[in-house]
Amino acid sequence: MKKRMILASLAAFLLIGTPVVEAETTKMNETPYVDISGHWAEQEINQLYIADVIGQNEYFRPDDNVTLGELLTMFVNAKGIEPLGNKQSSFADVPGNSWLSPYAETAYRLGIVHGQKQGNHLYLHPDAPVKRAELASILVRTMGDSGVVNNLKWSTTIQTLNQYPDGNNVKEKEQRPLVYAMQNGLMSSYGDGTLKPNKYMTRAEAATYAALHLLSDKPRTTKALANGTPFRQELTVQTTAYSYPNDKILSYLEYPLREGVVAVDPNVIPLGTHLYIDGYGYAVAADIGGAVKQRHVDLYLPTLNEAENHGLQKGVKVYVLD
């Protein structure tokens, strides 16, 4: 995705605990949205438009609740990741031919979203509004920081949350991501000292998080995949494959196993890192294995037969996206 240069300076912003960005660009006054003039998030929304993260439209609806589908689309675009082009959907409530499907599939393979299993079907619930603690979890996963979050001690997490009057309202699965976000300046408490973990996030707030923490200008020398997705590092590895018939098995980072979840040596590829693997596609380093050492990546495949047929392959290119 083509990005234009944005010069950012940070200043504290109380409402969501994130800083405001000041931008200089030749496209600054060309934003088509008629409903953001004078809005507190006007600059951040402008930045996303300038960087082609959000499309041209008459209205942005900054104060509407952001839906899960809108959020993951915004976050994937802000990272500069070109969405998958296939017409298949892993989610029963996302048609394969919908505009959302490529973004949903990409976010799913990268471990940004996991969906909810109901019976034999997986659902995304793309129209559901997103709460603050949920956004924190999605944000740190999109940043590739899940491995660091996984190392956060539970004792530290609980002690931190106990400092806030509504800290006990945070769901267990969202506790460490929220505390990590607070510790690293991604979020902070509100002016009244509360966290408001169940507060619905607006489109303006989502845009601000995307602009400040995901949108980054890549140097002109940055390499990119054939589809335009930038990558930071290229590795040559050997790959094997694995599969489990039991869909209740989780990865080391407690991700449900599916295509895209791969095992790595964390000393070579940090856990949580987003990857593109030749012949396999987008992936997330979310698992480990006793035999997975050095430049060895173990790929999850849907069936044991596919895993056995994969065998051992050498000289495979892996591109580190984060």
PDB file of N, CA and C in Angstrom, residues 9-100:
ATOM      1  N   SER A   9       4.533  14.588  15.588  1.00  0.00           N
ATOM      2  CA  SER A   9       5.039  14.983  16.903  1.00  0.00           C
ATOM      3  C   SER A   9       3.962  14.618  17.912  1.00  0.00           C
ATOM      4  N   LEU A  10       4.380  14.151  19.083  1.00  0.00           N
ATOM      5  CA  LEU A  10       3.433  13.582  20.030  1.00  0.00           C
ATOM      6  C   LEU A  10       3.140  14.541  21.179  1.00  0.00           C
ATOM      7  N   ALA A  11       1.870  14.604  21.588  1.00  0.00           N
ATOM      8  CA  ALA A  11       1.446  15.399  22.734  1.00  0.00           C
ATOM      9  C   ALA A  11       0.347  14.637  23.439  1.00  0.00           C
ATOM     10  N   ALA A  12       0.258  14.778  24.750  1.00  0.00           N
ATOM     11  CA  ALA A  12      -0.703  13.979  25.511  1.00  0.00           C
ATOM     12  C   ALA A  12      -2.135  14.319  25.123  1.00  0.00           C
ATOM     13  N   PHE A  13      -2.954  13.266  25.054  1.00  0.00           N
ATOM     14  CA  PHE A  13      -4.381  13.475  24.748  1.00  0.00           C
ATOM     15  C   PHE A  13      -5.190  12.690  25.763  1.00  0.00           C
ATOM     16  N   LEU A  14      -5.952  13.390  26.595  1.00  0.00           N
ATOM     17  CA  LEU A  14      -6.563  12.787  27.774  1.00  0.00           C
ATOM     18  C   LEU A  14      -7.655  11.784  27.472  1.00  0.00           C
ATOM     19  N   LEU A  15      -8.467  12.035  26.458  1.00  0.00           N
ATOM     20  CA  LEU A  15      -9.680  11.234  26.267  1.00  0.00           C
ATOM     21  C   LEU A  15      -9.397   9.754  26.142  1.00  0.00           C
ATOM     22  N   ILE A  16      -8.412   9.382  25.344  1.00  0.00           N
ATOM     23  CA  ILE A  16      -8.148   7.954  25.178  1.00  0.00           C
ATOM     24  C   ILE A  16      -6.750   7.586  25.616  1.00  0.00           C
ATOM     25  N   GLY A  17      -6.034   8.520  26.219  1.00  0.00           N
ATOM     26  CA  GLY A  17      -4.721   8.208  26.740  1.00  0.00           C
ATOM     27  C   GLY A  17      -3.684   8.007  25.667  1.00  0.00           C
ATOM     28  N   THR A  18      -3.860   8.622  24.503  1.00  0.00           N
ATOM     29  CA  THR A  18      -2.878   8.522  23.435  1.00  0.00           C
ATOM     30  C   THR A  18      -2.581   9.909  22.919  1.00  0.00           C
ATOM     31  N   PRO A  19      -1.400  10.117  22.282  1.00  0.00           N
ATOM     32  CA  PRO A  19      -1.020  11.446  21.850  1.00  0.00           C
ATOM     33  C   PRO A  19      -1.651  11.866  20.539  1.00  0.00           C
ATOM     34  N   VAL A  20      -1.591  13.159  20.291  1.00  0.00           N
ATOM     35  CA  VAL A  20      -2.099  13.735  19.059  1.00  0.00           C
ATOM     36  C   VAL A  20      -0.947  13.851  18.081  1.00  0.00           C
ATOM     37  N   VAL A  21      -1.226  13.637  16.809  1.00  0.00           N
ATOM     38  CA  VAL A  21      -0.199  13.703  15.791  1.00  0.00           C
ATOM     39  C   VAL A  21      -0.380  14.958  14.958  1.00  0.00           C
ATOM     40  N   GLU A  22       0.715  15.662  14.694  1.00  0.00           N
ATOM     41  CA  GLU A  22       0.684  16.829  13.838  1.00  0.00           C
ATOM     42  C   GLU A  22       1.262  16.438  12.492  1.00  0.00           C
ATOM     43  N   ALA A  23       0.533  16.662  11.411  1.00  0.00           N
ATOM     44  CA  ALA A  23       0.973  16.195  10.100  1.00  0.00           C
ATOM     45  C   ALA A  23       1.221  17.346   9.152  1.00  0.00           C
ATOM     46  N   GLU A  24       2.216  17.163   8.270  1.00  0.00           N
ATOM     47  CA  GLU A  24       2.489  18.086   7.201  1.00  0.00           C
ATOM     48  C   GLU A  24       2.415  17.310   5.899  1.00  0.00           C
ATOM     49  N   THR A  25       1.539  17.710   5.032  1.00  0.00           N
ATOM     50  CA  THR A  25       1.388  16.979   3.788  1.00  0.00           C
ATOM     51  C   THR A  25       0.724  17.862   2.754  1.00  0.00           C
ATOM     52  N   THR A  26       1.013  17.632   1.519  1.00  0.00           N
ATOM     53  CA  THR A  26       0.424  18.410   0.443  1.00  0.00           C
ATOM     54  C   THR A  26      -1.044  18.076   0.259  1.00  0.00           C
ATOM     55  N   LYS A  27      -1.505  16.978   0.844  1.00  0.00           N
ATOM     56  CA  LYS A  27      -2.889  16.550   0.692  1.00  0.00           C
ATOM     57  C   LYS A  27      -3.725  16.909   1.917  1.00  0.00           C
ATOM     58  N   MET A  28      -3.177  17.747   2.804  1.00  0.00           N
ATOM     59  CA  MET A  28      -3.764  17.972   4.116  1.00  0.00           C
ATOM     60  C   MET A  28      -5.197  18.487   4.050  1.00  0.00           C
ATOM     61  N   ASN A  29      -5.493  19.361   3.100  1.00  0.00           N
ATOM     62  CA  ASN A  29      -6.808  19.983   3.057  1.00  0.00           C
ATOM     63  C   ASN A  29      -7.739  19.334   2.037  1.00  0.00           C
ATOM     64  N   GLU A  30      -7.395  18.124   1.608  1.00  0.00           N
ATOM     65  CA  GLU A  30      -8.185  17.483   0.571  1.00  0.00           C
ATOM     66  C   GLU A  30      -9.100  16.385   1.113  1.00  0.00           C
ATOM     67  N   THR A  31      -9.131  16.218   2.431  1.00  0.00           N
ATOM     68  CA  THR A  31      -9.973  15.179   3.008  1.00  0.00           C
ATOM     69  C   THR A  31     -11.435  15.412   2.623  1.00  0.00           C
ATOM     70  N   PRO A  32     -12.107  14.421   2.081  1.00  0.00           N
ATOM     71  CA  PRO A  32     -13.462  14.631   1.580  1.00  0.00           C
ATOM     72  C   PRO A  32     -14.540  14.624   2.651  1.00  0.00           C
ATOM     73  N   TYR A  33     -14.216  14.219   3.870  1.00  0.00           N
ATOM     74  CA  TYR A  33     -15.254  14.049   4.884  1.00  0.00           C
ATOM     75  C   TYR A  33     -15.775  15.403   5.360  1.00  0.00           C
ATOM     76  N   VAL A  34     -17.077  15.569   5.304  1.00  0.00           N
ATOM     77  CA  VAL A  34     -17.680  16.851   5.672  1.00  0.00           C
ATOM     78  C   VAL A  34     -18.028  16.922   7.157  1.00  0.00           C
ATOM     79  N   ASP A  35     -17.837  15.827   7.887  1.00  0.00           N
ATOM     80  CA  ASP A  35     -18.268  15.785   9.284  1.00  0.00           C
ATOM     81  C   ASP A  35     -17.112  15.695  10.281  1.00  0.00           C
ATOM     82  N   ILE A  36     -15.885  16.050   9.868  1.00  0.00           N
ATOM     83  CA  ILE A  36     -14.761  15.971  10.810  1.00  0.00           C
ATOM     84  C   ILE A  36     -14.119  17.320  11.073  1.00  0.00           C
ATOM     85  N   SER A  37     -14.557  18.377  10.423  1.00  0.00           N
ATOM     86  CA  SER A  37     -13.962  19.689  10.635  1.00  0.00           C
ATOM     87  C   SER A  37     -14.137  20.124  12.087  1.00  0.00           C
ATOM     88  N   GLY A  38     -13.023  20.427  12.752  1.00  0.00           N
ATOM     89  CA  GLY A  38     -13.057  20.827  14.148  1.00  0.00           C
ATOM     90  C   GLY A  38     -13.163  19.679  15.131  1.00  0.00           C
ATOM     91  N   HIS A  39     -13.264  18.458  14.635  1.00  0.00           N
ATOM     92  CA  HIS A  39     -13.348  17.296  15.531  1.00  0.00           C
ATOM     93  C   HIS A  39     -11.993  17.057  16.179  1.00  0.00           C
ATOM     94  N   TRP A  40     -11.981  16.550  17.414  1.00  0.00           N
ATOM     95  CA  TRP A  40     -10.715  16.339  18.112  1.00  0.00           C
ATOM     96  C   TRP A  40      -9.799  15.359  17.392  1.00  0.00           C
ATOM     97  N   ALA A  41     -10.355  14.450  16.568  1.00  0.00           N
ATOM     98  CA  ALA A  41      -9.549  13.463  15.850  1.00  0.00           C
ATOM     99  C   ALA A  41      -9.358  13.828  14.380  1.00  0.00           C
ATOM    100  N   GLU A  42      -9.598  15.087  14.033  1.00  0.00           N
ATOM    101  CA  GLU A  42      -9.525  15.483  12.624  1.00  0.00           C
ATOM    102  C   GLU A  42      -8.156  15.171  12.016  1.00  0.00           C
ATOM    103  N   GLN A  43      -7.081  15.493  12.722  1.00  0.00           N
ATOM    104  CA  GLN A  43      -5.743  15.275  12.167  1.00  0.00           C
ATOM    105  C   GLN A  43      -5.459  13.797  11.943  1.00  0.00           C
ATOM    106  N   GLU A  44      -5.857  12.958  12.893  1.00  0.00           N
ATOM    107  CA  GLU A  44      -5.596  11.534  12.753  1.00  0.00           C
ATOM    108  C   GLU A  44      -6.396  10.928  11.608  1.00  0.00           C
ATOM    109  N   ILE A  45      -7.652  11.348  11.482  1.00  0.00           N
ATOM    110  CA  ILE A  45      -8.484  10.862  10.376  1.00  0.00           C
ATOM    111  C   ILE A  45      -7.875  11.321   9.051  1.00  0.00           C
ATOM    112  N   ASN A  46      -7.414  12.576   9.001  1.00  0.00           N
ATOM    113  CA  ASN A  46      -6.748  13.074   7.804  1.00  0.00           C
ATOM    114  C   ASN A  46      -5.540  12.219   7.444  1.00  0.00           C
ATOM    115  N   GLN A  47      -4.759  11.849   8.436  1.00  0.00           N
ATOM    116  CA  GLN A  47      -3.554  11.044   8.191  1.00  0.00           C
ATOM    117  C   GLN A  47      -3.907   9.703   7.567  1.00  0.00           C
ATOM    118  N   LEU A  48      -4.953   9.076   8.078  1.00  0.00           N
ATOM    119  CA  LEU A  48      -5.353   7.785   7.523  1.00  0.00           C
ATOM    120  C   LEU A  48      -5.835   7.939   6.087  1.00  0.00           C
ATOM    121  N   TYR A  49      -6.546   9.021   5.818  1.00  0.00           N
ATOM    122  CA  TYR A  49      -7.002   9.256   4.451  1.00  0.00           C
ATOM    123  C   TYR A  49      -5.818   9.507   3.518  1.00  0.00           C
ATOM    124  N   ILE A  50      -4.882  10.326   3.957  1.00  0.00           N
ATOM    125  CA  ILE A  50      -3.700  10.649   3.155  1.00  0.00           C
ATOM    126  C   ILE A  50      -2.892   9.392   2.845  1.00  0.00           C
ATOM    127  N   ALA A  51      -2.819   8.490   3.811  1.00  0.00           N
ATOM    128  CA  ALA A  51      -2.048   7.256   3.648  1.00  0.00           C
ATOM    129  C   ALA A  51      -2.840   6.151   2.970  1.00  0.00           C
ATOM    130  N   ASP A  52      -4.033   6.460   2.475  1.00  0.00           N
ATOM    131  CA  ASP A  52      -4.881   5.490   1.775  1.00  0.00           C
ATOM    132  C   ASP A  52      -5.335   4.343   2.664  1.00  0.00           C
ATOM    133  N   VAL A  53      -5.415   4.599   3.964  1.00  0.00           N
ATOM    134  CA  VAL A  53      -5.914   3.591   4.896  1.00  0.00           C
ATOM    135  C   VAL A  53      -7.431   3.540   4.852  1.00  0.00           C
ATOM    136  N   ILE A  54      -8.055   4.700   4.747  1.00  0.00           N
ATOM    137  CA  ILE A  54      -9.506   4.796   4.642  1.00  0.00           C
ATOM    138  C   ILE A  54      -9.839   5.445   3.310  1.00  0.00           C
ATOM    139  N   GLY A  55     -10.975   5.067   2.746  1.00  0.00           N
ATOM    140  CA  GLY A  55     -11.315   5.492   1.401  1.00  0.00           C
ATOM    141  C   GLY A  55     -12.075   6.798   1.350  1.00  0.00           C
ATOM    142  N   GLN A  56     -12.298   7.265   0.149  1.00  0.00           N
ATOM    143  CA  GLN A  56     -13.005   8.513  -0.080  1.00  0.00           C
ATOM    144  C   GLN A  56     -14.498   8.320   0.138  1.00  0.00           C
ATOM    145  N   ASN A  57     -15.069   9.229   0.889  1.00  0.00           N
ATOM    146  CA  ASN A  57     -16.492   9.189   1.183  1.00  0.00           C
ATOM    147  C   ASN A  57     -16.925  10.565   1.646  1.00  0.00           C
ATOM    148  N   GLU A  58     -18.202  10.837   1.648  1.00  0.00           N
ATOM    149  CA  GLU A  58     -18.662  12.153   2.080  1.00  0.00           C
ATOM    150  C   GLU A  58     -18.638  12.271   3.597  1.00  0.00           C
ATOM    151  N   TYR A  59     -18.971  11.169   4.295  1.00  0.00           N
ATOM    152  CA  TYR A  59     -19.035  11.197   5.751  1.00  0.00           C
ATOM    153  C   TYR A  59     -18.109  10.139   6.342  1.00  0.00           C
ATOM    154  N   PHE A  60     -17.454  10.510   7.446  1.00  0.00           N
ATOM    155  CA  PHE A  60     -16.638   9.535   8.178  1.00  0.00           C
ATOM    156  C   PHE A  60     -17.391   8.967   9.375  1.00  0.00           C
ATOM    157  N   ARG A  61     -18.356   9.695   9.896  1.00  0.00           N
ATOM    158  CA  ARG A  61     -19.127   9.295  11.085  1.00  0.00           C
ATOM    159  C   ARG A  61     -18.215   9.071  12.291  1.00  0.00           C
ATOM    160  N   PRO A  62     -17.447  10.072  12.692  1.00  0.00           N
ATOM    161  CA  PRO A  62     -16.420   9.881  13.721  1.00  0.00           C
ATOM    162  C   PRO A  62     -16.952   9.452  15.079  1.00  0.00           C
ATOM    163  N   ASP A  63     -18.175   9.831  15.410  1.00  0.00           N
ATOM    164  CA  ASP A  63     -18.698   9.535  16.742  1.00  0.00           C
ATOM    165  C   ASP A  63     -19.568   8.288  16.785  1.00  0.00           C
ATOM    166  N   ASP A  64     -19.712   7.606  15.658  1.00  0.00           N
ATOM    167  CA  ASP A  64     -20.412   6.321  15.651  1.00  0.00           C
ATOM    168  C   ASP A  64     -19.527   5.247  16.274  1.00  0.00           C
ATOM    169  N   ASN A  65     -20.146   4.244  16.868  1.00  0.00           N
ATOM    170  CA  ASN A  65     -19.369   3.117  17.374  1.00  0.00           C
ATOM    171  C   ASN A  65     -18.670   2.409  16.223  1.00  0.00           C
ATOM    172  N   VAL A  66     -17.428   2.060  16.411  1.00  0.00           N
ATOM    173  CA  VAL A  66     -16.705   1.308  15.391  1.00  0.00           C
ATOM    174  C   VAL A  66     -17.083  -0.165  15.515  1.00  0.00           C
ATOM    175  N   THR A  67     -17.319  -0.813  14.396  1.00  0.00           N
ATOM    176  CA  THR A  67     -17.631  -2.241  14.413  1.00  0.00           C
ATOM    177  C   THR A  67     -16.342  -3.040  14.280  1.00  0.00           C
ATOM    178  N   LEU A  68     -16.416  -4.315  14.610  1.00  0.00           N
ATOM    179  CA  LEU A  68     -15.238  -5.170  14.519  1.00  0.00           C
ATOM    180  C   LEU A  68     -14.728  -5.236  13.081  1.00  0.00           C
ATOM    181  N   GLY A  69     -15.642  -5.344  12.123  1.00  0.00           N
ATOM    182  CA  GLY A  69     -15.228  -5.390  10.731  1.00  0.00           C
ATOM    183  C   GLY A  69     -14.515  -4.123  10.300  1.00  0.00           C
ATOM    184  N   GLU A  70     -15.034  -2.971  10.725  1.00  0.00           N
ATOM    185  CA  GLU A  70     -14.398  -1.693  10.400  1.00  0.00           C
ATOM    186  C   GLU A  70     -13.025  -1.581  11.061  1.00  0.00           C
ATOM    187  N   LEU A  71     -12.936  -2.023  12.307  1.00  0.00           N
ATOM    188  CA  LEU A  71     -11.690  -1.901  13.057  1.00  0.00           C
ATOM    189  C   LEU A  71     -10.579  -2.731  12.432  1.00  0.00           C
ATOM    190  N   LEU A  72     -10.858  -4.003  12.151  1.00  0.00           N
ATOM    191  CA  LEU A  72      -9.788  -4.838  11.623  1.00  0.00           C
ATOM    192  C   LEU A  72      -9.381  -4.395  10.220  1.00  0.00           C
ATOM    193  N   THR A  73     -10.339  -3.879   9.448  1.00  0.00           N
ATOM    194  CA  THR A  73      -9.999  -3.352   8.126  1.00  0.00           C
ATOM    195  C   THR A  73      -9.073  -2.149   8.252  1.00  0.00           C
ATOM    196  N   MET A  74      -9.394  -1.261   9.177  1.00  0.00           N
ATOM    197  CA  MET A  74      -8.575  -0.075   9.407  1.00  0.00           C
ATOM    198  C   MET A  74      -7.177  -0.457   9.880  1.00  0.00           C
ATOM    199  N   PHE A  75      -7.104  -1.418  10.790  1.00  0.00           N
ATOM    200  CA  PHE A  75      -5.816  -1.812  11.348  1.00  0.00           C
ATOM    201  C   PHE A  75      -4.949  -2.533  10.312  1.00  0.00           C
ATOM    202  N   VAL A  76      -5.538  -3.421   9.532  1.00  0.00           N
ATOM    203  CA  VAL A  76      -4.775  -4.125   8.496  1.00  0.00           C
ATOM    204  C   VAL A  76      -4.225  -3.128   7.472  1.00  0.00           C
ATOM    205  N   ASN A  77      -5.062  -2.184   7.057  1.00  0.00           N
ATOM    206  CA  ASN A  77      -4.624  -1.173   6.099  1.00  0.00           C
ATOM    207  C   ASN A  77      -3.532  -0.281   6.687  1.00  0.00           C
ATOM    208  N   ALA A  78      -3.685   0.096   7.959  1.00  0.00           N
ATOM    209  CA  ALA A  78      -2.694   0.967   8.593  1.00  0.00           C
ATOM    210  C   ALA A  78      -1.332   0.293   8.678  1.00  0.00           C
ATOM    211  N   LYS A  79      -1.314  -1.010   8.819  1.00  0.00           N
ATOM    212  CA  LYS A  79      -0.050  -1.753   8.843  1.00  0.00           C
ATOM    213  C   LYS A  79       0.576  -1.868   7.455  1.00  0.00           C
ATOM    214  N   GLY A  80      -0.180  -1.521   6.427  1.00  0.00           N
ATOM    215  CA  GLY A  80       0.328  -1.622   5.070  1.00  0.00           C
ATOM    216  C   GLY A  80       0.242  -3.012   4.491  1.00  0.00           C
ATOM    217  N   ILE A  81      -0.552  -3.873   5.109  1.00  0.00           N
ATOM    218  CA  ILE A  81      -0.668  -5.263   4.664  1.00  0.00           C
ATOM    219  C   ILE A  81      -1.722  -5.371   3.574  1.00  0.00           C
ATOM    220  N   GLU A  82      -1.319  -5.887   2.435  1.00  0.00           N
ATOM    221  CA  GLU A  82      -2.261  -6.097   1.339  1.00  0.00           C
ATOM    222  C   GLU A  82      -3.117  -7.317   1.667  1.00  0.00           C
ATOM    223  N   PRO A  83      -4.430  -7.167   1.709  1.00  0.00           N
ATOM    224  CA  PRO A  83      -5.283  -8.300   2.096  1.00  0.00           C
ATOM    225  C   PRO A  83      -5.266  -9.408   1.064  1.00  0.00           C
ATOM    226  N   LEU A  84      -5.616 -10.604   1.515  1.00  0.00           N
ATOM    227  CA  LEU A  84      -5.668 -11.762   0.638  1.00  0.00           C
ATOM    228  C   LEU A  84      -6.685 -11.552  -0.476  1.00  0.00           C
ATOM    229  N   GLY A  85      -6.417 -12.142  -1.616  1.00  0.00           N
ATOM    230  CA  GLY A  85      -7.294 -11.939  -2.750  1.00  0.00           C
ATOM    231  C   GLY A  85      -8.235 -13.092  -3.030  1.00  0.00           C
ATOM    232  N   ASN A  86      -8.198 -14.130  -2.172  1.00  0.00           N
ATOM    233  CA  ASN A  86      -9.072 -15.278  -2.460  1.00  0.00           C
ATOM    234  C   ASN A  86     -10.516 -14.982  -2.073  1.00  0.00           C
ATOM    235  N   LYS A  87     -11.402 -15.836  -2.511  1.00  0.00           N
ATOM    236  CA  LYS A  87     -12.837 -15.657  -2.273  1.00  0.00           C
ATOM    237  C   LYS A  87     -13.373 -16.609  -1.220  1.00  0.00           C
ATOM    238  N   GLN A  88     -12.481 -17.212  -0.449  1.00  0.00           N
ATOM    239  CA  GLN A  88     -12.905 -18.140   0.588  1.00  0.00           C
ATOM    240  C   GLN A  88     -13.036 -17.412   1.913  1.00  0.00           C
ATOM    241  N   SER A  89     -13.941 -17.873   2.743  1.00  0.00           N
ATOM    242  CA  SER A  89     -14.143 -17.260   4.049  1.00  0.00           C
ATOM    243  C   SER A  89     -14.163 -18.334   5.117  1.00  0.00           C
ATOM    244  N   SER A  90     -13.435 -18.093   6.198  1.00  0.00           N
ATOM    245  CA  SER A  90     -13.429 -19.018   7.336  1.00  0.00           C
ATOM    246  C   SER A  90     -14.603 -18.771   8.270  1.00  0.00           C
ATOM    247  N   PHE A  91     -15.315 -17.662   8.058  1.00  0.00           N
ATOM    248  CA  PHE A  91     -16.374 -17.256   8.974  1.00  0.00           C
ATOM    249  C   PHE A  91     -17.749 -17.449   8.338  1.00  0.00           C
ATOM    250  N   ALA A  92     -18.637 -18.058   9.088  1.00  0.00           N
ATOM    251  CA  ALA A  92     -19.981 -18.344   8.579  1.00  0.00           C
ATOM    252  C   ALA A  92     -20.781 -17.080   8.328  1.00  0.00           C
ATOM    253  N   ASP A  93     -20.426 -15.975   8.999  1.00  0.00           N
ATOM    254  CA  ASP A  93     -21.180 -14.732   8.842  1.00  0.00           C
ATOM    255  C   ASP A  93     -20.455 -13.693   7.996  1.00  0.00           C
ATOM    256  N   VAL A  94     -19.420 -14.123   7.264  1.00  0.00           N
ATOM    257  CA  VAL A  94     -18.723 -13.240   6.326  1.00  0.00           C
ATOM    258  C   VAL A  94     -18.713 -13.921   4.960  1.00  0.00           C
ATOM    259  N   PRO A  95     -19.594 -13.532   4.044  1.00  0.00           N
ATOM    260  CA  PRO A  95     -19.620 -14.161   2.721  1.00  0.00           C
ATOM    261  C   PRO A  95     -18.279 -14.012   2.007  1.00  0.00           C
ATOM    262  N   GLY A  96     -17.882 -15.041   1.288  1.00  0.00           N
ATOM    263  CA  GLY A  96     -16.602 -15.020   0.602  1.00  0.00           C
ATOM    264  C   GLY A  96     -16.485 -13.936  -0.443  1.00  0.00           C
ATOM    265  N   ASN A  97     -17.624 -13.481  -0.988  1.00  0.00           N
ATOM    266  CA  ASN A  97     -17.594 -12.455  -2.027  1.00  0.00           C
ATOM    267  C   ASN A  97     -17.831 -11.054  -1.488  1.00  0.00           C
ATOM    268  N   SER A  98     -17.817 -10.886  -0.158  1.00  0.00           N
ATOM    269  CA  SER A  98     -18.049  -9.568   0.427  1.00  0.00           C
ATOM    270  C   SER A  98     -16.751  -8.762   0.436  1.00  0.00           C
ATOM    271  N   TRP A  99     -16.886  -7.445   0.576  1.00  0.00           N
ATOM    272  CA  TRP A  99     -15.706  -6.575   0.635  1.00  0.00           C
ATOM    273  C   TRP A  99     -14.858  -6.878   1.864  1.00  0.00           C
ATOM    274  N   LEU A 100     -15.498  -7.374   2.921  1.00  0.00           N
ATOM    275  CA  LEU A 100     -14.800  -7.608   4.177  1.00  0.00           C
ATOM    276  C   LEU A 100     -13.980  -8.890   4.165  1.00  0.00           C
TER     277      LEU A 100
END
